[in-house]
Amino acid sequence: MNKQAFWLSLIVLGAAPALHPQAAAQPGKVGIIHIQNAIIGTKDGQKAAADLQTKFDPRRKQLEAKQGEIAGLQDQLRKGSNTMSEDARQKLVREIDQRTKSLQRDTEDAQAEFDQEQGRVLQDLGQKLMAVIDKYARDNGFTLILDVSAPQNPVLYAATTIDITSEIVALYDKNAPSAVPAGTPSLPRPAITTPARPITKKP
């Protein structure tokens, strides 16, 4: 399941009035939620973010080191292009090209692995959060809850008074407490940058 489909699947339709007595008392009650903010706002989400960062930080540093080496070779070529022999210059150009292609492959592999792991975490936490949202909607008589964090959502305006994100985060954490260090970052993206020059992608 891709990320867009995943987030779209989190648009929540609350219980119909006939299914819950509270909903009948308040027909048309609507709420909004920022699903992404809710997931990364929970203690489980923050812990998952810390775990992902710890797991992928060594890989990120390796890629940064390789990119630094390439930058050094490019600087060497630029400074010595007028003094080095043609053979030496061509040899340096080939080395830069080989290292650049290797870095691109490593970057793509690392990014794919990170995306797969992050998707697994988001799907797991999303399913747990859905259960919390469903119960909250039924208990509070909502007939519709929209995920306004999805870019495909056509909501152009929504009053802050109907935003239930903080309530869902609090309810989730109450039912699934977990210890997490203060100041833990949100779900990270690895600081992977591609070389400045065009590169042929891995076949």
JSON list of C-alpha atoms in Angstrom, two decimals, residues 6-77:
[
{"chain": "A", "resi": 6, "resn": "PHE", "atom": "CA", "xyz": [-2.57, 4.72, 3.34]},
{"chain": "A", "resi": 7, "resn": "TRP", "atom": "CA", "xyz": [-3.44, 8.27, 4.35]},
{"chain": "A", "resi": 8, "resn": "LEU", "atom": "CA", "xyz": [-6.61, 8.25, 2.29]},
{"chain": "A", "resi": 9, "resn": "SER", "atom": "CA", "xyz": [-7.67, 5.06, 4.00]},
{"chain": "A", "resi": 10, "resn": "LEU", "atom": "CA", "xyz": [-7.54, 6.92, 7.30]},
{"chain": "A", "resi": 11, "resn": "ILE", "atom": "CA", "xyz": [-10.44, 9.21, 6.41]},
{"chain": "A", "resi": 12, "resn": "VAL", "atom": "CA", "xyz": [-12.90, 8.19, 9.07]},
{"chain": "A", "resi": 13, "resn": "LEU", "atom": "CA", "xyz": [-16.63, 7.84, 8.67]},
{"chain": "A", "resi": 14, "resn": "GLY", "atom": "CA", "xyz": [-18.23, 7.86, 12.11]},
{"chain": "A", "resi": 15, "resn": "ALA", "atom": "CA", "xyz": [-21.18, 5.74, 13.10]},
{"chain": "A", "resi": 16, "resn": "ALA", "atom": "CA", "xyz": [-24.49, 6.44, 11.38]},
{"chain": "A", "resi": 17, "resn": "PRO", "atom": "CA", "xyz": [-27.26, 7.76, 13.66]},
{"chain": "A", "resi": 18, "resn": "ALA", "atom": "CA", "xyz": [-29.12, 4.45, 13.54]},
{"chain": "A", "resi": 19, "resn": "LEU", "atom": "CA", "xyz": [-26.11, 2.63, 14.98]},
{"chain": "A", "resi": 20, "resn": "HIS", "atom": "CA", "xyz": [-25.65, 4.77, 18.08]},
{"chain": "A", "resi": 21, "resn": "PRO", "atom": "CA", "xyz": [-28.16, 6.62, 20.26]},
{"chain": "A", "resi": 22, "resn": "GLN", "atom": "CA", "xyz": [-25.89, 9.64, 20.81]},
{"chain": "A", "resi": 23, "resn": "ALA", "atom": "CA", "xyz": [-25.49, 10.19, 17.07]},
{"chain": "A", "resi": 24, "resn": "ALA", "atom": "CA", "xyz": [-29.28, 10.46, 16.72]},
{"chain": "A", "resi": 25, "resn": "ALA", "atom": "CA", "xyz": [-29.31, 13.30, 19.24]},
{"chain": "A", "resi": 26, "resn": "GLN", "atom": "CA", "xyz": [-26.73, 15.27, 17.26]},
{"chain": "A", "resi": 27, "resn": "PRO", "atom": "CA", "xyz": [-27.24, 14.53, 13.54]},
{"chain": "A", "resi": 28, "resn": "GLY", "atom": "CA", "xyz": [-24.56, 15.88, 11.24]},
{"chain": "A", "resi": 29, "resn": "LYS", "atom": "CA", "xyz": [-21.87, 16.31, 13.90]},
{"chain": "A", "resi": 30, "resn": "VAL", "atom": "CA", "xyz": [-18.57, 16.68, 12.05]},
{"chain": "A", "resi": 31, "resn": "GLY", "atom": "CA", "xyz": [-14.96, 16.68, 13.21]},
{"chain": "A", "resi": 32, "resn": "ILE", "atom": "CA", "xyz": [-11.54, 16.98, 11.61]},
{"chain": "A", "resi": 33, "resn": "ILE", "atom": "CA", "xyz": [-8.23, 15.35, 12.46]},
{"chain": "A", "resi": 34, "resn": "HIS", "atom": "CA", "xyz": [-4.63, 15.69, 11.32]},
{"chain": "A", "resi": 35, "resn": "ILE", "atom": "CA", "xyz": [-3.80, 11.99, 11.15]},
{"chain": "A", "resi": 36, "resn": "GLN", "atom": "CA", "xyz": [-0.09, 12.49, 10.55]},
{"chain": "A", "resi": 37, "resn": "ASN", "atom": "CA", "xyz": [0.19, 14.91, 13.48]},
{"chain": "A", "resi": 38, "resn": "ALA", "atom": "CA", "xyz": [-1.81, 12.52, 15.64]},
{"chain": "A", "resi": 39, "resn": "ILE", "atom": "CA", "xyz": [0.45, 9.55, 14.86]},
{"chain": "A", "resi": 40, "resn": "ILE", "atom": "CA", "xyz": [3.72, 11.41, 15.48]},
{"chain": "A", "resi": 41, "resn": "GLY", "atom": "CA", "xyz": [2.18, 13.10, 18.52]},
{"chain": "A", "resi": 42, "resn": "THR", "atom": "CA", "xyz": [1.53, 9.86, 20.38]},
{"chain": "A", "resi": 43, "resn": "LYS", "atom": "CA", "xyz": [4.15, 8.38, 22.68]},
{"chain": "A", "resi": 44, "resn": "ASP", "atom": "CA", "xyz": [4.32, 5.29, 20.47]},
{"chain": "A", "resi": 45, "resn": "GLY", "atom": "CA", "xyz": [4.87, 7.51, 17.43]},
{"chain": "A", "resi": 46, "resn": "GLN", "atom": "CA", "xyz": [7.66, 9.44, 19.13]},
{"chain": "A", "resi": 47, "resn": "LYS", "atom": "CA", "xyz": [9.34, 6.23, 20.25]},
{"chain": "A", "resi": 48, "resn": "ALA", "atom": "CA", "xyz": [9.08, 4.83, 16.72]},
{"chain": "A", "resi": 49, "resn": "ALA", "atom": "CA", "xyz": [10.67, 8.02, 15.39]},
{"chain": "A", "resi": 50, "resn": "ALA", "atom": "CA", "xyz": [13.56, 7.71, 17.82]},
{"chain": "A", "resi": 51, "resn": "ASP", "atom": "CA", "xyz": [14.07, 4.05, 16.93]},
{"chain": "A", "resi": 52, "resn": "LEU", "atom": "CA", "xyz": [14.08, 4.80, 13.19]},
{"chain": "A", "resi": 53, "resn": "GLN", "atom": "CA", "xyz": [16.54, 7.61, 13.61]},
{"chain": "A", "resi": 54, "resn": "THR", "atom": "CA", "xyz": [18.86, 5.44, 15.70]},
{"chain": "A", "resi": 55, "resn": "LYS", "atom": "CA", "xyz": [18.67, 2.63, 13.15]},
{"chain": "A", "resi": 56, "resn": "PHE", "atom": "CA", "xyz": [19.35, 4.73, 10.06]},
{"chain": "A", "resi": 57, "resn": "ASP", "atom": "CA", "xyz": [21.73, 7.35, 11.46]},
{"chain": "A", "resi": 58, "resn": "PRO", "atom": "CA", "xyz": [24.87, 5.24, 10.80]},
{"chain": "A", "resi": 59, "resn": "ARG", "atom": "CA", "xyz": [23.80, 4.74, 7.17]},
{"chain": "A", "resi": 60, "resn": "ARG", "atom": "CA", "xyz": [23.17, 8.46, 6.78]},
{"chain": "A", "resi": 61, "resn": "LYS", "atom": "CA", "xyz": [26.62, 9.28, 8.13]},
{"chain": "A", "resi": 62, "resn": "GLN", "atom": "CA", "xyz": [28.23, 6.78, 5.75]},
{"chain": "A", "resi": 63, "resn": "LEU", "atom": "CA", "xyz": [26.50, 8.38, 2.78]},
{"chain": "A", "resi": 64, "resn": "GLU", "atom": "CA", "xyz": [27.54, 11.85, 3.92]},
{"chain": "A", "resi": 65, "resn": "ALA", "atom": "CA", "xyz": [31.14, 10.66, 4.24]},
{"chain": "A", "resi": 66, "resn": "LYS", "atom": "CA", "xyz": [31.09, 9.23, 0.71]},
{"chain": "A", "resi": 67, "resn": "GLN", "atom": "CA", "xyz": [29.65, 12.43, -0.64]},
{"chain": "A", "resi": 68, "resn": "GLY", "atom": "CA", "xyz": [32.39, 14.37, 1.13]},
{"chain": "A", "resi": 69, "resn": "GLU", "atom": "CA", "xyz": [35.01, 12.19, -0.53]},
{"chain": "A", "resi": 70, "resn": "ILE", "atom": "CA", "xyz": [33.47, 12.85, -3.95]},
{"chain": "A", "resi": 71, "resn": "ALA", "atom": "CA", "xyz": [33.41, 16.58, -3.27]},
{"chain": "A", "resi": 72, "resn": "GLY", "atom": "CA", "xyz": [37.11, 16.39, -2.38]},
{"chain": "A", "resi": 73, "resn": "LEU", "atom": "CA", "xyz": [37.93, 14.65, -5.65]},
{"chain": "A", "resi": 74, "resn": "GLN", "atom": "CA", "xyz": [35.88, 17.16, -7.61]},
{"chain": "A", "resi": 75, "resn": "ASP", "atom": "CA", "xyz": [37.77, 19.98, -5.93]},
{"chain": "A", "resi": 76, "resn": "GLN", "atom": "CA", "xyz": [41.05, 18.24, -6.76]},
{"chain": "A", "resi": 77, "resn": "LEU", "atom": "CA", "xyz": [40.01, 17.98, -10.41]}
]
